[in-house]
Structures are given as C-alpha cells and as structure tokens.
XYZ file of C-alpha atoms in Angstrom:
709
model
C -29.785 8.235 -31.924
C -29.329 10.293 -35.094
C -32.907 11.466 -35.010
C -32.518 13.533 -31.841
C -31.312 17.109 -32.242
C -30.915 19.599 -29.460
C -31.558 23.280 -30.042
C -28.079 24.398 -29.041
C -26.343 23.660 -32.335
C -24.608 20.620 -33.771
C -21.100 21.968 -34.175
C -21.120 21.861 -37.975
C -19.084 19.438 -40.020
C -16.591 17.141 -38.340
C -12.974 16.872 -39.474
C -11.193 13.527 -39.658
C -7.967 13.361 -37.655
C -4.827 12.197 -39.443
C -2.446 11.661 -36.508
C -3.230 9.665 -33.322
C -1.002 12.110 -31.421
C -3.696 14.725 -32.037
C -6.376 12.714 -30.182
C -7.327 12.523 -26.507
C -9.970 10.043 -25.357
C -11.223 11.114 -21.930
C -13.961 9.284 -20.022
C -15.891 11.289 -17.439
C -16.819 9.179 -14.422
C -18.248 9.908 -11.013
C -21.419 9.641 -8.950
C -24.829 10.564 -10.289
C -25.496 14.274 -9.860
C -21.822 15.263 -9.695
C -22.159 17.343 -12.873
C -20.479 15.248 -15.602
C -23.025 15.978 -18.321
C -23.292 19.655 -17.373
C -19.493 19.945 -17.464
C -19.431 18.325 -20.910
C -21.983 20.880 -22.130
C -19.885 23.745 -20.770
C -16.717 22.438 -22.452
C -18.522 21.998 -25.779
C -19.849 25.554 -25.568
C -16.415 26.930 -24.590
C -14.844 25.202 -27.592
C -17.527 26.538 -29.930
C -18.961 23.126 -30.760
C -22.426 24.227 -29.627
C -23.839 27.739 -29.463
C -24.980 27.445 -25.869
C -24.919 24.846 -23.115
C -28.044 22.734 -22.707
C -29.787 21.777 -19.469
C -30.147 18.329 -17.894
C -33.478 19.237 -16.295
C -34.839 20.555 -19.601
C -33.571 17.552 -21.560
C -31.577 19.682 -24.011
C -28.039 18.415 -23.442
C -25.991 16.843 -26.210
C -25.206 13.675 -24.274
C -28.555 12.912 -22.591
C -30.449 12.399 -25.840
C -32.037 9.120 -24.774
C -35.739 9.588 -23.816
C -35.118 7.506 -20.687
C -32.287 9.852 -19.662
C -34.502 12.891 -20.193
C -37.319 11.303 -18.182
C -35.061 10.285 -15.282
C -32.966 13.490 -15.574
C -29.746 11.502 -15.400
C -27.513 9.728 -17.887
C -28.445 6.136 -18.650
C -25.943 5.414 -21.409
C -22.503 6.239 -22.721
C -22.287 9.182 -25.119
C -19.399 10.729 -27.074
C -18.963 14.467 -27.591
C -15.795 15.553 -29.434
C -14.300 19.043 -29.433
C -11.100 20.603 -30.744
C -8.797 22.658 -28.532
C -5.252 23.749 -29.375
C -5.407 21.633 -32.543
C -6.133 18.517 -30.432
C -9.345 16.523 -30.807
C -10.755 15.615 -27.399
C -13.334 12.841 -27.388
C -15.289 13.439 -24.186
C -16.986 10.178 -23.168
C -19.828 10.981 -20.790
C -20.938 8.004 -18.685
C -23.783 7.448 -16.195
C -23.069 7.809 -12.509
C -25.831 5.568 -11.207
C -24.692 2.075 -10.207
C -27.243 0.306 -12.431
C -25.385 1.490 -15.517
C -21.885 0.397 -14.527
C -21.692 -1.566 -17.778
C -21.711 1.740 -19.675
C -18.891 2.980 -17.441
C -16.835 -0.141 -18.195
C -17.379 0.424 -21.913
C -16.277 4.040 -21.513
C -13.114 2.982 -19.707
C -12.378 0.580 -22.554
C -12.769 3.311 -25.175
C -10.726 5.901 -23.247
C -7.038 6.467 -22.604
C -7.572 8.468 -19.399
C -10.295 9.058 -16.814
C -11.595 12.331 -15.437
C -13.239 11.820 -12.044
C -15.927 14.451 -11.524
C -16.994 14.998 -7.905
C -19.391 17.546 -6.459
C -17.912 20.209 -4.165
C -20.748 19.623 -1.691
C -21.107 15.822 -1.594
C -17.903 14.087 -0.466
C -16.705 10.849 -2.093
C -19.048 7.879 -2.273
C -17.834 4.234 -1.948
C -18.679 3.373 -5.571
C -16.375 6.137 -6.812
C -13.586 4.906 -4.523
C -14.027 1.389 -5.914
C -13.872 2.708 -9.485
C -10.708 4.626 -8.678
C -9.097 1.432 -7.388
C -10.185 -0.373 -10.547
C -8.487 2.272 -12.690
C -5.413 2.183 -10.478
C -5.098 -1.572 -10.996
C -4.554 -1.022 -14.719
C -2.587 2.224 -14.187
C -5.048 4.329 -16.132
C -4.152 8.034 -15.998
C -6.608 9.950 -13.827
C -7.388 13.513 -12.868
C -10.057 14.950 -10.593
C -12.481 17.793 -11.223
C -14.172 19.361 -8.209
C -17.349 20.561 -9.892
C -20.415 22.586 -8.963
C -18.505 25.299 -7.123
C -21.706 27.372 -7.268
C -23.587 24.901 -5.044
C -24.896 26.574 -1.896
C -23.072 24.028 0.275
C -19.913 23.940 -1.841
C -16.658 23.584 0.094
C -13.782 23.000 -2.309
C -11.174 22.692 0.454
C -13.163 20.010 2.276
C -13.757 18.162 -0.996
C -10.047 18.331 -1.772
C -9.288 16.766 1.598
C -11.916 14.088 0.973
C -10.308 13.278 -2.403
C -6.891 12.884 -0.828
C -8.277 10.649 1.902
C -10.256 8.496 -0.545
C -7.810 8.321 -3.454
C -4.511 8.354 -1.592
C -1.199 10.018 -2.330
C -0.498 11.699 -5.637
C -3.791 13.649 -5.601
C -2.878 17.352 -5.472
C -4.486 20.568 -6.746
C -3.073 22.522 -9.689
C -5.362 25.455 -8.908
C -7.210 26.869 -5.922
C -10.578 28.653 -6.012
C -10.089 32.367 -5.428
C -11.179 33.332 -1.893
C -13.783 35.925 -0.968
C -16.404 34.830 -3.475
C -14.322 35.970 -6.467
C -14.936 34.215 -9.809
C -11.513 32.828 -10.571
C -8.676 30.405 -9.880
C -5.223 30.771 -8.403
C -2.601 28.954 -10.489
C -0.081 27.183 -8.272
C 2.673 26.475 -10.800
C 2.490 29.834 -12.597
C 1.489 31.972 -9.558
C -1.140 33.676 -11.698
C -4.767 34.641 -11.114
C -7.283 33.476 -13.734
C -10.159 35.946 -13.557
C -13.568 34.726 -14.795
C -15.586 37.693 -13.569
C -16.364 38.517 -17.201
C -16.859 34.872 -18.181
C -14.839 32.558 -20.432
C -12.016 32.914 -21.440
C -10.381 34.283 -18.298
C -8.137 37.278 -17.864
C -4.696 36.314 -16.556
C -3.335 38.728 -13.946
C -1.096 38.853 -10.915
C -2.770 37.512 -7.737
C -3.573 39.758 -4.807
C -0.819 39.998 -2.218
C -3.208 38.508 0.344
C -3.437 35.326 -1.713
C 0.303 34.686 -2.051
C 0.690 32.826 1.246
C -2.057 30.355 0.317
C -0.542 29.928 -3.153
C 2.982 29.302 -1.866
C 1.902 26.789 0.764
C -0.075 24.694 -1.725
C 2.560 25.250 -4.431
C 5.343 23.827 -2.287
C 3.327 20.687 -1.650
C 2.523 20.404 -5.362
C 6.138 20.810 -6.433
C 7.290 18.201 -3.936
C 4.662 15.826 -5.318
C 5.799 16.440 -8.903
C 9.461 16.043 -8.005
C 8.741 12.750 -6.231
C 7.458 11.394 -9.546
C 10.216 12.922 -11.662
C 12.832 10.803 -13.394
C 15.409 13.552 -12.745
C 16.907 12.603 -9.383
C 18.682 15.980 -9.068
C 15.456 17.997 -8.915
C 14.814 17.344 -5.234
C 18.314 18.424 -4.215
C 18.052 21.574 -6.324
C 14.651 22.366 -4.856
C 15.807 21.817 -1.251
C 18.767 24.097 -1.886
C 16.322 26.862 -2.737
C 16.717 26.849 -6.500
C 13.673 28.154 -8.403
C 12.758 25.345 -10.783
C 11.706 26.298 -14.276
C 7.999 26.193 -14.982
C 8.604 24.254 -18.206
C 10.471 21.560 -16.262
C 7.693 21.214 -13.700
C 5.001 21.001 -16.379
C 6.980 18.400 -18.350
C 7.448 16.202 -15.275
C 3.792 16.713 -14.366
C 2.675 15.513 -17.788
C 4.931 12.451 -17.548
C 3.621 11.527 -14.089
C -0.014 11.934 -15.168
C 0.502 9.796 -18.282
C 2.168 7.146 -16.125
C -0.861 7.048 -13.838
C 1.076 7.926 -10.677
C 0.125 11.590 -10.234
C -3.414 12.946 -10.291
C -4.026 16.687 -10.633
C -7.144 18.265 -9.172
C -8.871 21.190 -10.904
C -11.825 23.133 -9.441
C -14.439 23.890 -12.130
C -17.829 25.582 -12.240
C -19.773 24.850 -15.412
C -22.340 27.553 -14.681
C -19.855 30.430 -14.403
C -17.127 29.011 -16.657
C -14.516 29.025 -13.888
C -11.772 26.506 -14.615
C -12.855 25.556 -18.147
C -9.739 26.968 -19.807
C -7.456 25.317 -17.275
C -9.245 21.987 -17.656
C -8.984 22.075 -21.460
C -5.289 22.866 -21.133
C -4.826 19.885 -18.812
C -6.782 17.540 -21.080
C -4.666 18.404 -24.112
C -1.311 18.879 -22.403
C -1.233 16.489 -19.463
C -3.288 13.505 -20.590
C -1.752 10.884 -22.896
C -2.547 10.345 -26.554
C -3.512 6.873 -27.841
C 0.143 6.407 -28.800
C 1.031 6.344 -25.091
C -1.706 3.943 -23.985
C -1.335 0.166 -24.288
C -3.796 -1.578 -26.607
C -5.579 -4.700 -25.279
C -4.176 -7.995 -26.551
C -5.554 -9.416 -29.771
C -5.615 -12.951 -31.114
C -6.957 -14.850 -34.083
C -10.672 -15.600 -33.985
C -9.973 -19.120 -32.704
C -8.044 -17.712 -29.729
C -4.534 -18.606 -30.860
C -1.562 -16.418 -31.661
C -2.051 -13.760 -28.999
C -0.168 -10.602 -29.904
C -0.163 -6.869 -29.266
C -0.845 -4.029 -31.651
C -0.122 -0.308 -31.465
C -2.033 2.803 -32.426
C -0.542 2.813 -35.905
C -2.822 4.160 -38.681
C -0.938 1.955 -41.156
C -1.145 -1.165 -38.974
C -3.664 -4.012 -39.181
C -7.266 -2.919 -38.632
C -8.382 -3.602 -35.061
C -11.437 -1.796 -33.696
C -14.063 -2.584 -31.106
C -17.777 -1.883 -30.760
C -18.088 -0.186 -27.370
C -21.797 0.602 -27.610
C -24.759 -0.374 -29.781
C -27.926 1.694 -30.095
C -31.061 1.397 -32.198
C -32.259 4.547 -33.920
C -35.788 4.695 -35.287
C -34.538 6.357 -38.490
C -31.144 4.862 -39.315
C -31.420 1.524 -37.494
C -28.467 0.047 -35.637
C -25.701 2.500 -34.711
C -22.380 1.051 -33.562
C -19.998 3.257 -31.589
C -16.489 2.064 -32.444
C -13.054 2.757 -30.960
C -10.309 2.160 -33.519
C -7.196 0.811 -31.821
C -5.043 0.052 -34.883
C -5.193 0.726 -38.604
C -7.624 3.054 -40.362
C -11.322 2.489 -40.887
C -12.525 3.674 -44.306
C -15.955 3.748 -45.965
C -17.023 1.417 -48.754
C -14.667 -1.270 -47.459
C -15.444 -4.788 -46.235
C -14.760 -5.579 -42.568
C -14.906 -8.716 -40.447
C -17.129 -8.716 -37.328
C -16.139 -11.183 -34.582
C -18.005 -11.806 -31.339
C -17.009 -14.585 -28.940
C -17.415 -15.542 -25.278
C -20.840 -14.071 -24.476
C -23.102 -17.006 -25.284
C -24.282 -17.301 -21.677
C -25.813 -13.819 -21.983
C -27.589 -14.442 -25.251
C -24.767 -13.382 -27.593
C -23.963 -16.408 -29.729
C -20.446 -16.591 -31.189
C -20.398 -15.093 -34.657
C -17.955 -14.273 -37.457
C -19.427 -12.278 -40.335
C -18.073 -10.171 -43.178
C -19.942 -6.901 -43.755
C -19.419 -3.702 -45.705
C -18.949 -0.292 -44.106
C -20.996 2.229 -46.082
C -20.380 5.463 -44.172
C -18.299 6.579 -41.214
C -19.550 9.234 -38.818
C -18.162 11.349 -36.026
C -20.779 11.190 -33.240
C -21.785 14.280 -31.311
C -24.297 12.868 -28.865
C -27.319 12.089 -31.042
C -25.935 13.749 -34.158
C -23.909 11.815 -36.720
C -21.555 13.853 -38.911
C -19.974 12.046 -41.830
C -16.167 11.845 -42.057
C -13.821 10.399 -44.665
C -12.042 7.963 -42.336
C -11.199 7.123 -38.719
C -7.583 6.542 -37.732
C -6.139 4.489 -34.907
C -6.926 6.096 -31.559
C -10.093 7.872 -32.687
C -13.761 7.059 -32.082
C -16.434 6.902 -34.777
C -19.924 5.569 -35.446
C -21.031 3.027 -38.040
C -24.597 2.460 -39.176
C -26.433 -0.547 -40.557
C -23.800 -3.096 -39.541
C -26.466 -5.669 -38.753
C -24.341 -8.315 -37.043
C -22.323 -5.971 -34.792
C -22.980 -6.214 -31.063
C -21.399 -4.447 -28.113
C -17.981 -5.969 -27.456
C -17.445 -7.233 -31.014
C -14.119 -6.818 -32.797
C -13.951 -5.132 -36.207
C -10.982 -6.177 -38.319
C -9.919 -6.873 -41.882
C -11.529 -9.849 -43.697
C -8.019 -10.771 -44.869
C -6.775 -11.011 -41.290
C -9.680 -11.506 -38.837
C -8.703 -10.711 -35.256
C -10.346 -10.816 -31.853
C -9.703 -8.410 -28.965
C -9.515 -9.587 -25.394
C -12.969 -8.740 -23.977
C -13.411 -6.385 -21.053
C -14.949 -7.595 -17.824
C -18.680 -6.978 -17.556
C -20.708 -7.081 -14.323
C -23.235 -9.859 -13.782
C -26.898 -8.778 -13.800
C -28.531 -9.990 -10.579
C -32.048 -8.529 -10.545
C -34.656 -10.732 -12.318
C -37.680 -9.098 -13.949
C -40.382 -11.306 -15.498
C -42.152 -9.722 -18.475
C -45.226 -10.810 -20.385
C -46.734 -9.419 -23.575
C -50.268 -8.063 -23.215
C -51.495 -9.356 -26.595
C -50.393 -11.798 -29.275
C -49.296 -8.945 -31.542
C -47.145 -7.631 -28.707
C -45.359 -10.987 -28.528
C -43.863 -10.467 -32.007
C -42.777 -6.924 -31.156
C -41.348 -8.173 -27.852
C -39.267 -10.812 -29.607
C -37.840 -8.314 -32.116
C -37.021 -5.695 -29.505
C -35.440 -8.133 -27.068
C -32.950 -9.238 -29.714
C -31.942 -5.617 -30.290
C -31.662 -4.811 -26.603
C -29.533 -7.847 -25.808
C -27.258 -7.082 -28.769
C -26.601 -3.597 -27.441
C -26.474 -4.192 -23.699
C -24.047 -6.830 -22.380
C -25.296 -6.223 -18.830
C -28.745 -7.495 -19.802
C -29.303 -11.264 -19.773
C -32.336 -12.917 -21.318
C -33.671 -16.165 -19.845
C -36.584 -18.202 -21.159
C -37.311 -20.485 -18.216
C -38.699 -23.779 -19.479
C -39.915 -24.800 -16.012
C -41.742 -21.651 -14.942
C -42.633 -20.692 -18.537
C -41.564 -17.127 -17.823
C -39.526 -14.685 -19.868
C -37.028 -13.231 -17.389
C -34.784 -10.226 -17.981
C -31.815 -10.141 -15.627
C -30.989 -6.469 -15.008
C -28.481 -4.500 -12.935
C -31.131 -2.841 -10.771
C -34.479 -1.070 -10.783
C -33.309 1.930 -12.805
C -31.791 -0.385 -15.420
C -35.002 -2.413 -15.530
C -37.023 0.772 -15.960
C -34.915 1.783 -18.963
C -35.169 -1.684 -20.525
C -38.967 -1.776 -20.150
C -39.274 1.763 -21.534
C -37.263 0.789 -24.605
C -39.393 -2.299 -25.132
C -42.556 -0.213 -25.024
C -41.065 2.461 -27.258
C -40.364 -0.290 -29.787
C -44.063 -1.199 -29.935
C -44.141 -4.031 -27.376
C -46.798 -3.411 -24.726
C -45.552 -5.489 -21.784
C -46.403 -6.041 -18.146
C -44.231 -7.373 -15.353
C -45.195 -10.200 -13.043
C -43.831 -11.884 -9.949
C -40.741 -13.934 -10.739
C -41.351 -17.610 -10.108
C -38.655 -19.820 -8.640
C -38.298 -23.283 -10.131
C -38.916 -25.661 -7.210
C -38.500 -29.433 -7.010
C -40.469 -32.184 -5.284
C -39.392 -35.336 -3.498
C -40.866 -37.957 -1.175
C -40.586 -37.172 2.517
C -40.626 -40.892 3.390
C -41.229 -44.352 1.993
C -44.490 -45.017 0.179
C -46.083 -47.785 -1.872
C -48.264 -47.352 -4.930
C -50.157 -49.490 -7.425
C -50.598 -48.571 -11.058
C -53.550 -50.373 -12.656
C -54.389 -49.550 -16.254
C -57.107 -51.889 -17.530
C -59.456 -50.976 -20.406
C -61.572 -53.141 -22.706
C -63.685 -51.602 -25.434
C -63.766 -54.137 -28.235
C -60.756 -55.543 -30.061
C -57.422 -55.279 -28.343
C -57.689 -53.719 -24.888
C -55.102 -52.287 -22.524
C -53.871 -54.203 -19.527
C -50.988 -53.366 -17.218
C -50.537 -53.543 -13.467
C -47.400 -52.606 -11.565
C -46.582 -52.364 -7.867
C -44.001 -49.791 -6.818
C -42.046 -48.918 -3.695
C -40.767 -45.330 -3.490
C -38.181 -43.995 -1.053
C -36.268 -40.701 -0.812
C -32.548 -40.441 -1.555
C -29.969 -37.935 -0.266
C -30.039 -34.455 -1.821
C -28.419 -34.455 -5.239
C -28.667 -38.206 -5.797
C -31.078 -37.913 -8.723
C -33.335 -40.808 -9.739
C -32.823 -44.549 -9.441
C -35.018 -47.301 -10.880
C -34.689 -50.806 -9.454
C -36.152 -53.996 -10.932
C -37.052 -56.607 -8.271
C -39.709 -58.479 -10.204
C -39.653 -62.245 -9.663
C -41.491 -64.968 -11.460
C -42.096 -62.877 -14.575
C -45.208 -61.155 -13.197
C -44.131 -58.193 -15.343
C -42.599 -59.493 -18.588
C -39.016 -58.382 -19.150
C -39.876 -56.408 -22.292
C -42.190 -54.150 -20.240
C -39.785 -53.353 -17.376
C -38.330 -50.454 -19.376
C -41.862 -49.276 -20.190
C -42.661 -48.894 -16.493
C -39.460 -46.887 -16.030
C -40.384 -44.625 -18.970
C -43.782 -43.946 -17.448
C -42.243 -43.161 -14.070
C -39.676 -40.811 -15.607
C -42.347 -38.993 -17.583
C -44.361 -38.440 -14.419
C -41.242 -37.222 -12.587
C -40.939 -34.400 -15.119
C -44.617 -33.462 -14.793
C -44.560 -33.451 -11.002
C -46.958 -34.849 -8.458
C -48.429 -31.808 -6.710
C -50.684 -29.090 -8.070
C -47.582 -26.968 -8.705
C -46.257 -29.477 -11.201
C -42.642 -29.283 -10.041
C -40.201 -31.976 -11.237
C -39.535 -34.807 -8.784
C -35.931 -35.558 -7.803
C -33.844 -37.663 -5.442
C -35.970 -40.818 -5.189
C -35.553 -44.533 -5.748
C -38.463 -46.365 -7.397
C -38.532 -50.149 -7.054
C -40.774 -52.292 -9.264
C -41.442 -55.454 -7.260
C -44.630 -56.962 -8.714
C -47.341 -56.568 -11.309
C -49.576 -58.335 -13.803
C -49.712 -58.635 -17.568
C -52.083 -59.994 -20.253
C -50.871 -62.140 -23.111
C -52.860 -60.083 -25.655
C -53.792 -56.675 -24.176
C -50.512 -55.721 -22.511
C -48.312 -53.266 -24.416
C -45.490 -50.736 -24.021
C -47.957 -47.841 -23.847
C -50.115 -49.624 -21.261
C -47.190 -50.237 -18.903
C -45.938 -46.649 -19.342
C -49.353 -45.444 -18.211
C -49.362 -47.907 -15.327
C -45.908 -46.742 -14.201
C -47.123 -43.145 -14.154
C -50.263 -44.098 -12.228
C -48.248 -46.138 -9.727
C -46.032 -43.149 -8.903
C -49.070 -40.894 -8.419
C -50.693 -43.496 -6.184
C -47.546 -43.682 -4.062
C -47.621 -39.880 -3.715
C -51.248 -40.076 -2.571
C -50.301 -42.698 0.022
C -47.185 -40.867 1.226
C -46.102 -37.261 1.739
C -44.522 -34.968 -0.841
C -41.881 -32.454 0.213
C -41.025 -29.319 -1.764
C -37.383 -28.435 -2.401
C -36.069 -24.931 -3.102
C -32.835 -23.983 -4.901
C -30.021 -22.662 -2.745
C -27.228 -20.386 -3.995
C -23.839 -19.731 -2.508
C -23.532 -15.972 -2.207
C -20.232 -14.100 -1.850
C -20.636 -10.516 -0.650
C -17.786 -8.010 -0.835
C -18.428 -5.084 1.476
C -16.791 -2.426 3.670
C -16.269 -3.535 7.249
C -18.591 -0.752 8.462
C -21.573 -2.582 6.965
C -20.604 -6.090 8.054
C -23.067 -6.344 10.950
C -26.025 -5.106 8.914
C -25.318 -7.503 6.052
C -24.838 -10.517 8.330
C -28.109 -9.773 10.109
C -29.900 -9.386 6.788
C -28.553 -12.713 5.499
C -29.885 -14.438 8.616
C -33.308 -12.880 8.065
C -33.287 -14.416 4.583
C -32.808 -17.910 6.066
C -29.184 -17.744 5.002
C -26.421 -19.825 6.521
C -23.145 -17.917 6.842
C -20.190 -20.109 5.850
C -17.430 -17.723 6.768
C -16.040 -14.201 6.776
C -12.560 -13.228 5.677
C -10.573 -10.089 4.948
C -10.581 -8.899 1.374
C -7.343 -7.984 -0.390
C -8.501 -4.348 -0.228
C -7.948 -2.934 3.284
C -11.184 -2.134 5.094
C -13.220 -4.641 3.074
C -14.429 -8.149 3.909
C -15.804 -11.124 2.027
C -18.822 -12.941 3.404
C -19.814 -16.354 2.064
C -23.267 -17.691 2.784
C -25.810 -20.160 1.446
C -29.154 -18.479 0.817
C -32.428 -19.784 -0.702
C -33.044 -18.355 -4.168
C -36.559 -17.307 -3.156
C -34.955 -14.858 -0.695
C -32.577 -13.409 -3.284
C -35.007 -12.045 -5.864
C -34.540 -8.437 -4.716
C -31.202 -8.822 -2.960
C -29.402 -6.655 -5.547
C -31.615 -3.719 -4.544
C -31.616 -4.382 -0.813
C -27.840 -4.871 -0.554
C -27.195 -1.627 -2.392
C -29.555 0.178 -0.035
C -28.084 -1.142 3.199
C -24.476 -0.528 2.095
C -24.962 2.846 0.354
C -23.968 1.216 -2.904
C -20.574 0.059 -1.637
C -21.227 -3.724 -1.485
C -21.343 -6.159 -4.377
C -22.128 -9.847 -4.562
C -21.897 -12.891 -6.776
C -23.957 -16.061 -6.665
C -23.843 -19.641 -7.889
C -26.231 -22.554 -7.549
C -25.213 -25.296 -5.101
C -28.193 -27.587 -4.423
C -31.860 -28.002 -3.489
C -32.956 -28.009 0.161
C -36.342 -28.815 1.744
C -38.687 -25.852 1.825
C -39.986 -25.080 5.352
C -43.604 -26.156 5.812
C -44.746 -22.622 6.639
C -43.421 -21.315 3.331
C -44.424 -24.409 1.370
C -48.029 -23.812 2.453
C -47.881 -20.354 0.862
C -46.428 -21.734 -2.370
C -48.989 -24.475 -2.750
C-alpha cells in the first residue's frame, strides 16, 4: 500500500484535524464504470492535493493503486483520499462498483457519514444501485447523486435525471442544470446564476442568458417546493404560494437540514474531464452533508457483549474506533484503515484490539493489547504521518499484527466492542492447490493474511474431499484473491471443486466377515455374519446385536461394531464416500478360545460390511441445499426455469417486502450450485441474490452417479 506512488503528486504533509465538525466522510458508490475514481481524481486535483488527475486506463490514479485494480482497470478495494476545501477536511472513500466487491462497499458505508451516488449520464440506473439506495434509505443515510461523464458521446443528463427520480423516488431533485447548446457550464437553480467552465476550474459566475431563464424557473419552482416540503418551518409553503420571494439563505439552510436528515437528495451534474460541476460539488459536500457530530455512532458493548451503550463523536470521550479495511504492504507489512468514532487516537499509546463473531469465516475471537507506533493520514497508497486522529476522522495504522477487518480498537483500561456491520455471504467455491511443497508454506502464510483483511472471503479445508476451498463473491473476486496469493510467492493452480457425497445400501444385503490367520504362536480368528438394510434419509447408523448362544462372545460384540463404524467412514465404493443411514445386525459368528481378539473382530466386522456391499447394491447420496432467491419479478420466469434445469424442486414463491420483488424457495442439489452465483447474476443482470443452507442428502440419479464413479 505505502510502496505505491503515482506520478501526479502526493499532496504534501497532512494536517491533523482538531474538531469533528471540520470533517466530512463521504463514500462514493455506484456501478462499475460510472466514473467514481475519475471524479475523485478530479476533486483531488481541484483542491490542489495532486498536481494533475491520473488515469484509470493508465493505472496512475490515487485510489486504484492495487495491481489487480490496474490490471482489471476498475476498483477492487476501498481507498481513502482526503482533501481540504473551505477549511473542511473531506475524506473521499472510493469504493468498487462491481458486485463481487460489495464487501468493500459495506465497509465504506460503515466508515462514512453520507453517500454520494455516482451514475453515468449515458447508462441509466442498474438494479444493484437501486438495491444499495434502498439499503442506505433503511438506515436514513444522507445521500446525494452525481450525474457524471457529461462528456460521454451518448450523455443525456435530462434522461438520467428522470431515471434517478424513477429509481430512487421522491426527494431526488437537481440543484443545477447543464447549460444547453454544448456550453461548458451549469445553471444554478437556487441562485439563478450561470457557472461558466469554458476556461476550466474554478468557474466564472455570471448572469444566465435570457433564453435559459424559463428552464431555470421551471426546475427552480419544483426544487423550492421539494425543499419546503422538508422544512420544519410550516409557514414557508404559505409564503411561497402567496408569491413571496424566499431568501436564498433560508432555502439553503432548509436544504442542508433535509439532506442531513436523509429525506432530500440533491442531484449535481459533473464532468471530471472538463471540470464542470466540481466547485458546486465541493460546496455541497462541505455545506450540505453532515459532520460526524450529526451522524449516529453504532452501538458499543463490553467485549463479553453486555452493557450495550451509545457513544458520540467526542474527541474527549472513550476511545472507540474500527478497522474498516486491512491491507498487506510488501514494505511496511499490515496496514489497518481505521475510522475513529469516539475519543482520540494518539501514537505511542497502548490500545485494545477486539474481534468477535466471525469464527465461521476463519476469524477466531481475539482480544489483544498492542501499541500504536505511528498514525498516518492515507492518500490512496501514500501514508502521511500525523500527530493524532480525532473522533470522526479516518487514519491508517501500521504493524498492528492482530488487527483484522471489523475489529474494534479501544482503550486497554476500558475494552469495548462495536456492533458489527452485515457482510454478504461468499457463495462461489474455488479449489486451490499449491504446485510444489515450497508453495504450500507460502500459500498458508498468504491465506492467513487474505482472510484477515477480507471478511467476504471464507476459507474451508474440507476433510472429506481433501481440498482447500476459497469461498469468493464471484469470478472477479476470485481472480483478485488468486493474484494476491501468487504475488505473495504462492504458485497455485485451481481444480474442479469436489462435492462430498455419501453412500448407503439400496436394499437389504447379507455379508460374512471371516478373519482367520495362523502363522506360529497366537493367531487371529474372528467370524461374524451381518445383515444390512437401509434406513430413511437422515436416520444415521444403527447397530443391532441379535447373537444367540454366545457364538460371538459378549466382549467382542463392541469390537464388531467398531470395525463396522471404521469401514463406514472409509466408504465402500472406489470413491471412498462415508456410508450413512443403514442398520447393521450381527446375528451369528464364530470365535476361538485362544486366537480371538478385539482387533480380529474389528477386522471381521469391516470385512463383513464390505462383503454385504459386494452382495448388494450401493447407492450414492448427494447433499441438497435449500436456496432462497430474492429477485425482481421481471426475472421470475427465467430463474424458475433455470432452477428446474438444475434438478431443483421449487417449494414456493412469495412477494418480497420490497414492491416488484419476489422470494423463491427451492431445494437444489449442491452439485448444481457450484457456479450458481455467477449464473444467477448473469440471468438477472446482477439484480438477484440468494442464500443457501444444507437440508439433507438425497439419492443421486443413476445417470449422474455413473459419471461420478
């Protein structure tokens, strides 16, 4: 991270903020290719942080410093780029737009106090962006919209504005309009001014052309009515309807209040290439968006989960911070990106690191005291040392070895734990194997680092298939993970993911286990006769003793059962799958007064089960998951047809709580779900999601079983 430097400047030394009111944490979200990273570059250049804006295609941007991002020419991770405008520090949090990296978006939302939705003027609004908007609306996060890439050959700002209003609902209204006739500028609706960018940034502010006044007034009236509807002053509407000219200061004040409350969402057209709209956007970010003092802090508790309480963005309060991203730099080691919610983080001080609730993803619960050596202000890949980090600000810590993404940083005297944010479940399995023995050591080291930094990555060491499986969010996520493994010195290949099958008896069978050996001294003698029959799915294993007359001495009955159980684990077919759902009855056998032993009867029990399998018929069982798909109604037919093609059994369809969406529940064999995360995204244009849980094992059809065996 710190080793990468772009050639457009590093902004010089960073200054530590003293007052949370002087901070704005803004996360940029939106679809891939909408222009988030390019917009960030333009804002940094406009604020003088960098000497010139970098290029995504050339790999010279501040935020896309990851080699994987430069190779794919799109963001693959969260990055922070601060700037100062009007004495306010704005932490721009650039996030990926591709669905595979939604975990980075969730982390960005956690670190931010407001969201800036960036949409392309030529692309419309995709379903994933609509879903993210609804997610932000559920927690009342303040939002604004930027219509970017006005220079695109198919750009249509008016059509994009209409699409935003249709997708995001009421309260989405423009503050500015692009100047007509190909002019480089914006028409200000509240001020009735023309912002002329024909000579670049900053703009010249002039009176608009008379021909533009009608368009301004029409949009301005709608904007004012929208602001008044959100105002706490109930007299404004009456005054406006009576024809009174409302003061600009009053309108702006009510606008800022409505934006901070999350009920009004201004739209600003911006072109990063020409600079159009940059000044107006910076003004909105500093003036309209809330400071950390106005944004609720997630609940905190003691490390054992008791005493839930709330904290505020008070620099003098108890230290509560959270690791929102973890990266590994080849020069400085582990770099932890931290949002401070309460208190002040200072160097050369001990801190407590707490991580709980992620054990199922490879993050064991941990509570460790460590020492903070230095505190840095991150600018993409560059780390600039600062004296402290107050509540509401974002910083980077290095060499905090136990810190993982999602961990809470607090005072050792009063350890606290923040309520974790919701992370998506990885659903695409990728089996990896090291090429050489030396690569195995490098693979082990790198996997630990990757899992620590990426909560959307789950590591599974399957004891049955003997595969190392990485559960990823999709193909692009898997590509990044594999690239990072190889960059860390682990040469790995991928292989077909194996599904852990089971075996059972298709019908009743009888077997004899005869283990007789004599080679001088004590020999081995054990004979057992077994009946085997299948049980209903999920019944497990039963062992029944029906020996009469002592043909198998009582002390060896348990030995036969041990041998049978051992063979159940090894399997009976060439695939070696565990055997389940059978009843084994021991009904006869023979013993020798001298040569019989526990080991001999264990061997005989195992042989008897194998003999029964040879005399009967073995059936393979496959795992079945219950899948719940959430999707727009427009894609319902395609998804139902696809589930049927996967041998799925649809259990039911019901309306989702979100209008226009449905929930489909189905039972689907796991073997048909290996690439379902990719296929579902493709057939629904990224708008559908699904969850899965294991329910049982079902018989594998003979046609497919023949392919497996």
